[in-house]
Amino acid sequence: MNVFDRDSLIIRPELLQTGYMPDQILFRDEQLNKLVTTISPILRGYQPKDMVLLGKSETGKTIVVNKILNDLREKIHQETLNLEIIEISYSISFSPERAIQNVIYRITEDDNVYEAGLNEQQVVSKLIDILKTKEMSLLIVDHNVPGKKSKDFLKLLFDAQASLQTRNTNKNIFISFILIIDSDIEKWQVDDNYITILFSPYSKEEIEKIVFDRKSAFKEGAISDEIIKQCITAVPNSISDILSLLLDTTIIAESKNANSVTEEHLVNMLKIRKHNPVIEIIRTLTPSQRIVIQIIAALTSEKKEVHASDIYNEYVSLCKKENIKPLSRPRISQIIGGFEDLGILNRNVIYEEIPGRISTITLNVSSESLREMLNEVSKIE
């Protein structure tokens, strides 16, 4: 028998991924319907009301927006509307004007947008010039606006909309936005200038139903309801963590040539996680992100602090060797910013030349440990 003929305990691994889009989004019909109703005028060429999706992390905001955007893009293609949907993340943009610069870069792919010294008004003016030239409307979707920074960003977006109305005679060109804000619902002050859609935390019963709805990811008999319930208990209130734990525990079982997942496999996986929580972060990284973190691990083995430019130069050099088209410098800067959000590293920021430019980077774990964890994750996969 060929050693690769062994059946996997997981037959639909995509069901255990955070970005999986189910046919039906459970317990979010009200929010989904409100989003559809609010955004629908855009398909007739009209500017829709702006929206803020508000709630704590792990409450379904992203999956609802992704469903809307997938269907909206399909409709836009059918209707041949001159509308650009730009998705960004404020949390790695440093400032409101940098977020708008990232929007411009996504439209033009021109690095010159990050030229030094541009203030908020100049960045907004640049964006409006582009929209007028292209005779194009814009829907900005920001997936991660920190609650404390949201008011500054909202103000700049409203300024951009007002400036466009003043400078443009074509009423079919507009700027609209959907912001996903992680914040306590109770602390948010509702504003009549936009539609606020609230996402309350899932109840324990709802979390259990959502997780069990993914049980078809496993081969029949591969995992019991009791093991699934133990995983839910081990990492409560986080659907993504529960699904990740189910996946990793099953991988442990397969490595032991087991026919099903047992409590022993779960206990072993929980011990591994407790010892190395960074492994879970590494497992979720994209290939580009892993390349960057591998470079950081290598450079910090030689010195404690590294400069962002050193990381980018090493990245470009590696891409040339592997015949890979490198990402832009701003995109690598965004990836590094994301690592800080994940707690892998710290960075010192100085405002020279490019606003928000990274100066030095320091790992929160030893470079040797990070390299070992990268290797361990590669072996598991």
mmCIF file of C-alpha atoms in Angstrom:
data_model
loop_
_atom_site.group_PDB
_atom_site.id
_atom_site.type_symbol
_atom_site.label_atom_id
_atom_site.label_comp_id
_atom_site.label_asym_id
_atom_site.label_seq_id
_atom_site.Cartn_x
_atom_site.Cartn_y
_atom_site.Cartn_z
ATOM 1 C CA MET A 1 0.000 0.000 0.000
ATOM 2 C CA ASN A 2 1.286 3.447 -0.915
ATOM 3 C CA VAL A 3 1.883 5.542 2.214
ATOM 4 C CA PHE A 4 0.039 8.470 0.602
ATOM 5 C CA ASP A 5 -3.155 6.447 0.135
ATOM 6 C CA ARG A 6 -4.152 7.026 3.764
ATOM 7 C CA ASP A 7 -7.503 8.780 4.113
ATOM 8 C CA SER A 8 -7.486 12.156 5.818
ATOM 9 C CA LEU A 9 -9.760 12.754 8.787
ATOM 10 C CA ILE A 10 -10.601 16.151 7.252
ATOM 11 C CA ILE A 11 -12.450 16.076 3.944
ATOM 12 C CA ARG A 12 -13.374 19.782 3.691
ATOM 13 C CA PRO A 13 -10.596 21.796 5.371
ATOM 14 C CA GLU A 14 -11.960 25.086 4.013
ATOM 15 C CA LEU A 15 -14.848 24.845 6.511
ATOM 16 C CA LEU A 16 -12.339 25.270 9.333
ATOM 17 C CA GLN A 17 -10.739 28.403 7.881
ATOM 18 C CA THR A 18 -11.603 31.841 9.274
ATOM 19 C CA GLY A 19 -12.335 33.261 5.824
ATOM 20 C CA TYR A 20 -14.767 30.525 4.798
ATOM 21 C CA MET A 21 -18.059 31.866 3.467
ATOM 22 C CA PRO A 22 -20.962 29.572 4.403
ATOM 23 C CA ASP A 23 -24.109 29.374 2.283
ATOM 24 C CA GLN A 24 -26.022 30.829 5.217
ATOM 25 C CA ILE A 25 -24.587 33.221 7.803
ATOM 26 C CA LEU A 26 -26.200 32.162 11.044
ATOM 27 C CA PHE A 27 -27.715 34.642 13.504
ATOM 28 C CA ARG A 28 -26.918 37.736 11.432
ATOM 29 C CA ASP A 29 -30.003 38.080 9.207
ATOM 30 C CA GLU A 30 -30.968 41.462 10.663
ATOM 31 C CA GLN A 31 -27.516 42.981 10.060
ATOM 32 C CA LEU A 32 -27.218 41.439 6.598
ATOM 33 C CA ASN A 33 -30.632 42.738 5.506
ATOM 34 C CA LYS A 34 -29.858 46.224 6.798
ATOM 35 C CA LEU A 35 -26.580 46.276 4.869
ATOM 36 C CA VAL A 36 -28.278 45.137 1.657
ATOM 37 C CA THR A 37 -31.022 47.745 1.989
ATOM 38 C CA THR A 38 -28.546 50.551 2.670
ATOM 39 C CA ILE A 39 -26.038 49.693 -0.070
ATOM 40 C CA SER A 40 -28.573 48.857 -2.830
ATOM 41 C CA PRO A 41 -28.831 52.410 -4.299
ATOM 42 C CA ILE A 42 -25.221 52.073 -5.430
ATOM 43 C CA LEU A 43 -26.354 49.592 -8.101
ATOM 44 C CA ARG A 44 -28.543 52.325 -9.626
ATOM 45 C CA GLY A 45 -25.693 54.816 -9.693
ATOM 46 C CA TYR A 46 -26.764 56.665 -6.555
ATOM 47 C CA GLN A 47 -24.667 57.389 -3.502
ATOM 48 C CA PRO A 48 -25.713 55.131 -0.604
ATOM 49 C CA LYS A 49 -25.700 56.157 3.035
ATOM 50 C CA ASP A 50 -22.379 55.569 4.744
ATOM 51 C CA MET A 51 -22.237 52.748 7.272
ATOM 52 C CA VAL A 52 -20.436 51.917 10.480
ATOM 53 C CA LEU A 53 -20.473 48.293 11.627
ATOM 54 C CA LEU A 54 -19.942 48.328 15.346
ATOM 55 C CA GLY A 55 -19.160 45.567 17.818
ATOM 56 C CA LYS A 56 -16.431 43.636 19.540
ATOM 57 C CA SER A 57 -14.138 41.242 17.714
ATOM 58 C CA GLU A 58 -15.606 37.844 16.769
ATOM 59 C CA THR A 59 -19.163 39.102 16.321
ATOM 60 C CA GLY A 60 -19.582 38.444 12.584
ATOM 61 C CA LYS A 61 -18.869 41.918 11.178
ATOM 62 C CA THR A 62 -16.231 40.807 8.685
ATOM 63 C CA ILE A 63 -18.050 37.754 7.354
ATOM 64 C CA VAL A 64 -21.224 39.795 6.771
ATOM 65 C CA VAL A 65 -19.302 42.526 4.928
ATOM 66 C CA ASN A 66 -17.392 39.978 2.845
ATOM 67 C CA LYS A 67 -20.675 38.371 1.788
ATOM 68 C CA ILE A 68 -22.042 41.768 0.763
ATOM 69 C CA LEU A 69 -18.861 42.701 -1.140
ATOM 70 C CA ASN A 70 -18.708 39.370 -3.008
ATOM 71 C CA ASP A 71 -22.290 39.752 -4.226
ATOM 72 C CA LEU A 72 -21.875 43.482 -4.871
ATOM 73 C CA ARG A 73 -18.825 42.955 -7.079
ATOM 74 C CA GLU A 74 -20.739 40.372 -9.088
ATOM 75 C CA LYS A 75 -23.600 42.818 -9.640
ATOM 76 C CA ILE A 76 -21.265 45.696 -10.505
ATOM 77 C CA HIS A 77 -19.611 43.542 -13.157
ATOM 78 C CA GLN A 78 -22.999 42.671 -14.637
ATOM 79 C CA GLU A 79 -24.155 46.296 -14.638
ATOM 80 C CA THR A 80 -20.759 47.636 -15.864
ATOM 81 C CA LEU A 81 -20.776 50.406 -13.264
ATOM 82 C CA ASN A 82 -17.711 52.634 -13.008
ATOM 83 C CA LEU A 83 -17.299 51.997 -9.295
ATOM 84 C CA GLU A 84 -14.130 51.019 -7.454
ATOM 85 C CA ILE A 85 -14.335 49.087 -4.177
ATOM 86 C CA ILE A 86 -11.175 49.556 -2.143
ATOM 87 C CA GLU A 87 -10.578 47.495 0.996
ATOM 88 C CA ILE A 88 -8.014 48.738 3.504
ATOM 89 C CA SER A 89 -7.097 48.397 7.172
ATOM 90 C CA TYR A 90 -6.724 51.601 9.163
ATOM 91 C CA SER A 91 -4.956 49.760 11.995
ATOM 92 C CA ILE A 92 -1.800 49.464 9.875
ATOM 93 C CA SER A 93 -2.062 52.924 8.289
ATOM 94 C CA PHE A 94 -0.718 55.030 11.194
ATOM 95 C CA SER A 95 -2.937 58.069 10.501
ATOM 96 C CA PRO A 96 -6.096 59.187 8.621
ATOM 97 C CA GLU A 97 -4.118 60.743 5.768
ATOM 98 C CA ARG A 98 -2.002 57.598 5.444
ATOM 99 C CA ALA A 99 -5.195 55.547 5.156
ATOM 100 C CA ILE A 100 -6.329 57.759 2.252
ATOM 101 C CA GLN A 101 -2.875 57.450 0.690
ATOM 102 C CA ASN A 102 -3.302 53.685 0.843
ATOM 103 C CA VAL A 103 -6.643 54.039 -0.946
ATOM 104 C CA ILE A 104 -4.975 56.097 -3.694
ATOM 105 C CA TYR A 105 -2.178 53.550 -4.004
ATOM 106 C CA ARG A 106 -4.712 50.731 -4.386
ATOM 107 C CA ILE A 107 -6.311 52.647 -7.280
ATOM 108 C CA THR A 108 -3.146 53.818 -9.036
ATOM 109 C CA GLU A 109 -0.356 51.484 -7.782
ATOM 110 C CA ASP A 110 1.835 54.577 -7.800
ATOM 111 C CA ASP A 111 4.399 54.738 -4.971
ATOM 112 C CA ASN A 112 4.701 58.503 -5.437
ATOM 113 C CA VAL A 113 1.493 58.938 -3.479
ATOM 114 C CA TYR A 114 3.625 58.468 -0.363
ATOM 115 C CA GLU A 115 5.758 61.524 -1.116
ATOM 116 C CA ALA A 116 6.835 63.567 1.880
ATOM 117 C CA GLY A 117 5.008 66.463 3.427
ATOM 118 C CA LEU A 118 1.436 65.983 2.177
ATOM 119 C CA ASN A 119 -1.169 67.114 4.701
ATOM 120 C CA GLU A 120 -4.739 65.805 4.964
ATOM 121 C CA GLN A 121 -6.208 68.376 2.573
ATOM 122 C CA GLN A 122 -3.558 67.692 -0.080
ATOM 123 C CA VAL A 123 -4.091 63.940 0.134
ATOM 124 C CA VAL A 124 -7.858 64.388 -0.200
ATOM 125 C CA SER A 125 -7.342 66.724 -3.161
ATOM 126 C CA LYS A 126 -5.167 64.106 -4.843
ATOM 127 C CA LEU A 127 -7.868 61.484 -4.390
ATOM 128 C CA ILE A 128 -10.573 63.737 -5.824
ATOM 129 C CA ASP A 129 -8.430 64.582 -8.872
ATOM 130 C CA ILE A 130 -8.079 60.868 -9.585
ATOM 131 C CA LEU A 131 -11.812 60.213 -9.269
ATOM 132 C CA LYS A 132 -12.646 63.157 -11.545
ATOM 133 C CA THR A 133 -10.113 62.074 -14.169
ATOM 134 C CA LYS A 134 -11.385 58.499 -14.146
ATOM 135 C CA GLU A 135 -15.036 59.623 -13.777
ATOM 136 C CA MET A 136 -15.260 56.947 -11.123
ATOM 137 C CA SER A 137 -17.096 56.550 -7.840
ATOM 138 C CA LEU A 138 -15.461 55.016 -4.799
ATOM 139 C CA LEU A 139 -16.590 52.736 -1.997
ATOM 140 C CA ILE A 140 -14.015 52.569 0.803
ATOM 141 C CA VAL A 141 -14.288 49.512 3.045
ATOM 142 C CA ASP A 142 -12.055 49.560 6.099
ATOM 143 C CA HIS A 143 -11.946 46.239 7.910
ATOM 144 C CA ASN A 144 -10.184 47.332 11.075
ATOM 145 C CA VAL A 145 -10.691 50.816 12.480
ATOM 146 C CA PRO A 146 -9.646 51.114 16.150
ATOM 147 C CA GLY A 147 -12.442 52.673 18.188
ATOM 148 C CA LYS A 148 -10.187 55.418 19.576
ATOM 149 C CA LYS A 149 -9.048 56.460 16.073
ATOM 150 C CA SER A 150 -12.428 56.265 14.344
ATOM 151 C CA LYS A 151 -13.539 59.881 14.894
ATOM 152 C CA ASP A 152 -10.461 61.343 13.183
ATOM 153 C CA PHE A 153 -10.903 59.005 10.224
ATOM 154 C CA LEU A 154 -14.624 59.722 9.959
ATOM 155 C CA LYS A 155 -13.933 63.461 9.929
ATOM 156 C CA LEU A 156 -11.458 63.101 7.069
ATOM 157 C CA LEU A 157 -13.879 60.951 5.063
ATOM 158 C CA PHE A 158 -16.654 63.515 5.519
ATOM 159 C CA ASP A 159 -14.223 66.267 4.464
ATOM 160 C CA ALA A 160 -13.404 64.260 1.325
ATOM 161 C CA GLN A 161 -17.087 63.869 0.482
ATOM 162 C CA ALA A 162 -17.760 67.584 0.983
ATOM 163 C CA SER A 163 -14.743 68.563 -1.103
ATOM 164 C CA LEU A 164 -15.831 66.263 -3.938
ATOM 165 C CA GLN A 165 -19.319 67.796 -3.971
ATOM 166 C CA THR A 166 -17.824 71.291 -4.108
ATOM 167 C CA ARG A 167 -15.275 70.614 -6.855
ATOM 168 C CA ASN A 168 -17.228 68.194 -9.042
ATOM 169 C CA THR A 169 -20.279 68.923 -11.212
ATOM 170 C CA ASN A 170 -20.869 65.278 -12.086
ATOM 171 C CA LYS A 171 -23.266 64.088 -9.364
ATOM 172 C CA ASN A 172 -22.751 60.459 -10.471
ATOM 173 C CA ILE A 173 -19.268 60.545 -8.925
ATOM 174 C CA PHE A 174 -19.248 60.016 -5.175
ATOM 175 C CA ILE A 175 -17.305 58.657 -2.206
ATOM 176 C CA SER A 176 -19.029 56.273 0.209
ATOM 177 C CA PHE A 177 -17.644 54.167 3.005
ATOM 178 C CA ILE A 178 -18.235 51.142 5.203
ATOM 179 C CA LEU A 179 -16.160 51.102 8.387
ATOM 180 C CA ILE A 180 -15.785 48.053 10.612
ATOM 181 C CA ILE A 181 -15.033 49.315 14.106
ATOM 182 C CA ASP A 182 -14.073 47.103 17.039
ATOM 183 C CA SER A 183 -15.633 48.840 20.014
ATOM 184 C CA ASP A 184 -18.101 48.314 22.832
ATOM 185 C CA ILE A 185 -21.597 49.107 21.605
ATOM 186 C CA GLU A 186 -22.419 50.826 24.897
ATOM 187 C CA LYS A 187 -19.542 53.303 24.513
ATOM 188 C CA TRP A 188 -20.416 54.402 20.975
ATOM 189 C CA GLN A 189 -22.229 57.668 20.320
ATOM 190 C CA VAL A 190 -24.562 57.219 17.337
ATOM 191 C CA ASP A 191 -24.345 59.865 14.605
ATOM 192 C CA ASP A 192 -27.147 60.666 12.135
ATOM 193 C CA ASN A 193 -24.581 61.237 9.372
ATOM 194 C CA TYR A 194 -24.244 57.483 8.822
ATOM 195 C CA ILE A 195 -26.097 54.238 9.424
ATOM 196 C CA THR A 196 -24.873 52.332 12.482
ATOM 197 C CA ILE A 197 -25.294 48.549 12.402
ATOM 198 C CA LEU A 198 -24.725 46.865 15.752
ATOM 199 C CA PHE A 199 -23.202 43.404 16.234
ATOM 200 C CA SER A 200 -23.736 41.996 19.710
ATOM 201 C CA PRO A 201 -21.566 39.101 20.935
ATOM 202 C CA TYR A 202 -22.794 35.618 20.064
ATOM 203 C CA SER A 203 -24.387 33.672 22.900
ATOM 204 C CA LYS A 204 -22.854 30.361 23.994
ATOM 205 C CA GLU A 205 -25.680 28.513 22.273
ATOM 206 C CA GLU A 206 -25.105 30.437 19.024
ATOM 207 C CA ILE A 207 -21.359 29.740 19.093
ATOM 208 C CA GLU A 208 -22.034 26.038 19.574
ATOM 209 C CA LYS A 209 -24.508 26.010 16.672
ATOM 210 C CA ILE A 210 -22.064 27.826 14.357
ATOM 211 C CA VAL A 211 -19.224 25.427 15.216
ATOM 212 C CA PHE A 212 -21.352 22.303 14.831
ATOM 213 C CA ASP A 213 -22.529 23.655 11.479
ATOM 214 C CA ARG A 214 -18.933 23.070 10.293
ATOM 215 C CA LYS A 215 -18.803 19.429 11.424
ATOM 216 C CA SER A 216 -19.114 18.282 7.804
ATOM 217 C CA ALA A 217 -15.460 19.320 7.462
ATOM 218 C CA PHE A 218 -14.594 15.973 9.038
ATOM 219 C CA LYS A 219 -14.875 12.456 7.702
ATOM 220 C CA GLU A 220 -17.818 10.614 9.230
ATOM 221 C CA GLY A 221 -16.821 9.222 12.607
ATOM 222 C CA ALA A 222 -13.546 11.169 12.695
ATOM 223 C CA ILE A 223 -14.571 13.399 15.580
ATOM 224 C CA SER A 224 -17.255 13.078 18.246
ATOM 225 C CA ASP A 225 -19.667 15.724 19.459
ATOM 226 C CA GLU A 226 -18.025 15.464 22.869
ATOM 227 C CA ILE A 227 -14.569 16.402 21.505
ATOM 228 C CA ILE A 228 -16.108 19.371 19.673
ATOM 229 C CA LYS A 229 -17.781 20.523 22.889
ATOM 230 C CA GLN A 230 -14.474 20.202 24.757
ATOM 231 C CA CYS A 231 -12.807 22.416 22.135
ATOM 232 C CA ILE A 232 -15.580 24.993 22.576
ATOM 233 C CA THR A 233 -15.029 24.913 26.337
ATOM 234 C CA ALA A 234 -11.237 25.204 25.961
ATOM 235 C CA VAL A 235 -11.394 28.458 23.959
ATOM 236 C CA PRO A 236 -14.831 30.004 24.662
ATOM 237 C CA ASN A 237 -16.175 33.124 22.933
ATOM 238 C CA SER A 238 -13.866 32.821 19.900
ATOM 239 C CA ILE A 239 -15.209 30.898 16.916
ATOM 240 C CA SER A 240 -11.969 31.271 14.941
ATOM 241 C CA ASP A 241 -9.923 29.907 17.869
ATOM 242 C CA ILE A 242 -12.303 26.953 18.275
ATOM 243 C CA LEU A 243 -12.069 26.058 14.583
ATOM 244 C CA SER A 244 -8.293 26.425 14.679
ATOM 245 C CA LEU A 245 -8.101 24.142 17.710
ATOM 246 C CA LEU A 246 -10.271 21.534 15.976
ATOM 247 C CA LEU A 247 -7.995 21.630 12.936
ATOM 248 C CA ASP A 248 -4.759 21.379 14.901
ATOM 249 C CA THR A 249 -6.075 18.601 17.138
ATOM 250 C CA THR A 250 -7.070 16.607 14.060
ATOM 251 C CA ILE A 251 -3.604 17.113 12.587
ATOM 252 C CA ILE A 252 -2.152 15.674 15.795
ATOM 253 C CA ALA A 253 -4.463 12.657 15.451
ATOM 254 C CA GLU A 254 -3.424 12.104 11.837
ATOM 255 C CA SER A 255 0.260 12.306 12.779
ATOM 256 C CA LYS A 256 -0.401 9.388 15.148
ATOM 257 C CA ASN A 257 -2.157 7.411 12.357
ATOM 258 C CA ALA A 258 -5.351 7.492 14.437
ATOM 259 C CA ASN A 259 -8.741 6.755 12.887
ATOM 260 C CA SER A 260 -10.449 9.426 14.982
ATOM 261 C CA VAL A 261 -9.699 12.353 17.260
ATOM 262 C CA THR A 262 -9.489 11.468 20.944
ATOM 263 C CA GLU A 263 -9.307 13.432 24.174
ATOM 264 C CA GLU A 264 -5.604 12.576 24.392
ATOM 265 C CA HIS A 265 -4.978 14.362 21.079
ATOM 266 C CA LEU A 266 -6.827 17.425 22.338
ATOM 267 C CA VAL A 267 -4.871 17.485 25.613
ATOM 268 C CA ASN A 268 -1.572 17.253 23.692
ATOM 269 C CA MET A 269 -2.576 20.110 21.396
ATOM 270 C CA LEU A 270 -3.573 22.337 24.316
ATOM 271 C CA LYS A 271 -0.168 21.701 25.907
ATOM 272 C CA ILE A 272 1.576 22.733 22.683
ATOM 273 C CA ARG A 273 -0.503 25.903 22.453
ATOM 274 C CA LYS A 274 0.169 26.840 26.045
ATOM 275 C CA HIS A 275 3.896 26.464 25.454
ATOM 276 C CA ASN A 276 4.014 28.301 22.114
ATOM 277 C CA PRO A 277 1.037 30.649 21.495
ATOM 278 C CA VAL A 278 2.962 32.423 18.703
ATOM 279 C CA ILE A 279 2.673 29.239 16.612
ATOM 280 C CA GLU A 280 -1.040 29.930 16.216
ATOM 281 C CA ILE A 281 -0.284 33.372 14.824
ATOM 282 C CA ILE A 282 2.282 31.982 12.388
ATOM 283 C CA ARG A 283 -0.156 29.394 11.084
ATOM 284 C CA THR A 284 -2.563 32.112 9.916
ATOM 285 C CA LEU A 285 0.054 34.104 7.977
ATOM 286 C CA THR A 286 -0.042 34.388 4.199
ATOM 287 C CA PRO A 287 3.044 33.283 2.176
ATOM 288 C CA SER A 288 4.190 36.906 1.771
ATOM 289 C CA GLN A 289 3.819 37.542 5.497
ATOM 290 C CA ARG A 290 5.848 34.441 6.305
ATOM 291 C CA ILE A 291 8.646 35.524 3.999
ATOM 292 C CA VAL A 292 8.804 38.894 5.763
ATOM 293 C CA ILE A 293 8.786 37.410 9.276
ATOM 294 C CA GLN A 294 11.464 34.899 8.256
ATOM 295 C CA ILE A 295 13.642 37.782 7.078
ATOM 296 C CA ILE A 296 13.047 39.661 10.332
ATOM 297 C CA ALA A 297 13.959 36.541 12.324
ATOM 298 C CA ALA A 298 17.179 36.161 10.324
ATOM 299 C CA LEU A 299 18.210 39.817 10.592
ATOM 300 C CA THR A 300 17.459 40.068 14.321
ATOM 301 C CA SER A 301 19.669 37.058 14.967
ATOM 302 C CA GLU A 302 22.593 39.310 14.046
ATOM 303 C CA LYS A 303 21.459 42.444 15.892
ATOM 304 C CA LYS A 304 18.648 43.267 18.295
ATOM 305 C CA GLU A 305 17.136 46.107 16.262
ATOM 306 C CA VAL A 306 16.697 46.222 12.495
ATOM 307 C CA HIS A 307 15.602 49.028 10.197
ATOM 308 C CA ALA A 308 12.578 48.666 7.932
ATOM 309 C CA SER A 309 14.686 49.493 4.879
ATOM 310 C CA ASP A 310 17.008 46.566 5.662
ATOM 311 C CA ILE A 311 14.019 44.239 5.771
ATOM 312 C CA TYR A 312 12.672 45.519 2.458
ATOM 313 C CA ASN A 313 16.045 45.310 0.710
ATOM 314 C CA GLU A 314 16.508 41.727 1.893
ATOM 315 C CA TYR A 315 12.967 40.913 0.777
ATOM 316 C CA VAL A 316 13.548 42.305 -2.733
ATOM 317 C CA SER A 317 16.830 40.409 -2.986
ATOM 318 C CA LEU A 318 15.104 37.149 -2.017
ATOM 319 C CA CYS A 319 12.302 37.734 -4.523
ATOM 320 C CA LYS A 320 14.849 38.212 -7.313
ATOM 321 C CA LYS A 321 16.570 34.947 -6.408
ATOM 322 C CA GLU A 322 13.253 33.084 -6.388
ATOM 323 C CA ASN A 323 11.966 34.896 -9.514
ATOM 324 C CA ILE A 324 8.998 36.299 -7.547
ATOM 325 C CA LYS A 325 7.480 39.715 -8.203
ATOM 326 C CA PRO A 326 8.092 41.678 -4.979
ATOM 327 C CA LEU A 327 5.390 43.615 -3.188
ATOM 328 C CA SER A 328 5.765 47.378 -2.907
ATOM 329 C CA ARG A 329 7.569 49.047 -0.020
ATOM 330 C CA PRO A 330 4.287 50.432 1.428
ATOM 331 C CA ARG A 331 2.751 46.947 1.362
ATOM 332 C CA ILE A 332 5.729 45.468 3.252
ATOM 333 C CA SER A 333 5.416 48.332 5.729
ATOM 334 C CA GLN A 334 1.756 47.368 6.201
ATOM 335 C CA ILE A 335 2.711 43.735 6.811
ATOM 336 C CA ILE A 336 5.231 44.778 9.460
ATOM 337 C CA GLY A 337 2.560 46.961 11.076
ATOM 338 C CA GLY A 338 0.283 43.945 11.160
ATOM 339 C CA PHE A 339 2.942 41.953 13.038
ATOM 340 C CA GLU A 340 2.959 44.655 15.697
ATOM 341 C CA ASP A 341 -0.830 44.375 16.029
ATOM 342 C CA LEU A 342 -0.385 40.621 16.520
ATOM 343 C CA GLY A 343 2.165 41.209 19.287
ATOM 344 C CA ILE A 344 5.102 39.590 17.474
ATOM 345 C CA LEU A 345 7.243 42.734 17.388
ATOM 346 C CA ASN A 346 7.516 46.372 18.456
ATOM 347 C CA ARG A 347 8.439 49.260 16.213
ATOM 348 C CA ASN A 348 9.610 52.815 16.805
ATOM 349 C CA VAL A 349 8.047 55.299 14.399
ATOM 350 C CA ILE A 350 9.528 58.589 13.268
ATOM 351 C CA TYR A 351 7.823 61.123 11.032
ATOM 352 C CA GLU A 352 10.520 61.830 8.493
ATOM 353 C CA GLU A 353 10.084 61.931 4.717
ATOM 354 C CA ILE A 354 7.062 59.594 4.652
ATOM 355 C CA PRO A 355 4.498 60.093 7.434
ATOM 356 C CA GLY A 356 4.494 57.093 9.711
ATOM 357 C CA ARG A 357 7.739 55.648 8.396
ATOM 358 C CA ILE A 358 9.110 52.806 10.495
ATOM 359 C CA SER A 359 12.507 53.426 12.095
ATOM 360 C CA THR A 360 13.559 50.361 14.091
ATOM 361 C CA ILE A 361 11.965 47.000 14.800
ATOM 362 C CA THR A 362 12.452 44.746 17.812
ATOM 363 C CA LEU A 363 11.064 41.221 18.243
ATOM 364 C CA ASN A 364 9.027 40.324 21.316
ATOM 365 C CA VAL A 365 10.344 36.752 21.116
ATOM 366 C CA SER A 366 13.887 35.572 20.509
ATOM 367 C CA SER A 367 14.858 35.243 16.858
ATOM 368 C CA GLU A 368 16.006 31.670 17.503
ATOM 369 C CA SER A 369 12.625 30.708 18.985
ATOM 370 C CA LEU A 370 10.808 32.387 16.114
ATOM 371 C CA ARG A 371 12.835 30.457 13.526
ATOM 372 C CA GLU A 372 12.147 27.195 15.362
ATOM 373 C CA MET A 373 8.408 27.925 15.395
ATOM 374 C CA LEU A 374 8.438 28.773 11.676
ATOM 375 C CA ASN A 375 10.122 25.446 10.979
ATOM 376 C CA GLU A 376 7.685 23.594 13.225
ATOM 377 C CA VAL A 377 4.668 25.055 11.462
ATOM 378 C CA SER A 378 6.168 24.162 8.060
ATOM 379 C CA LYS A 379 6.599 20.540 9.189
ATOM 380 C CA ILE A 380 2.991 20.303 10.410
ATOM 381 C CA GLU A 381 1.682 21.654 7.108
#
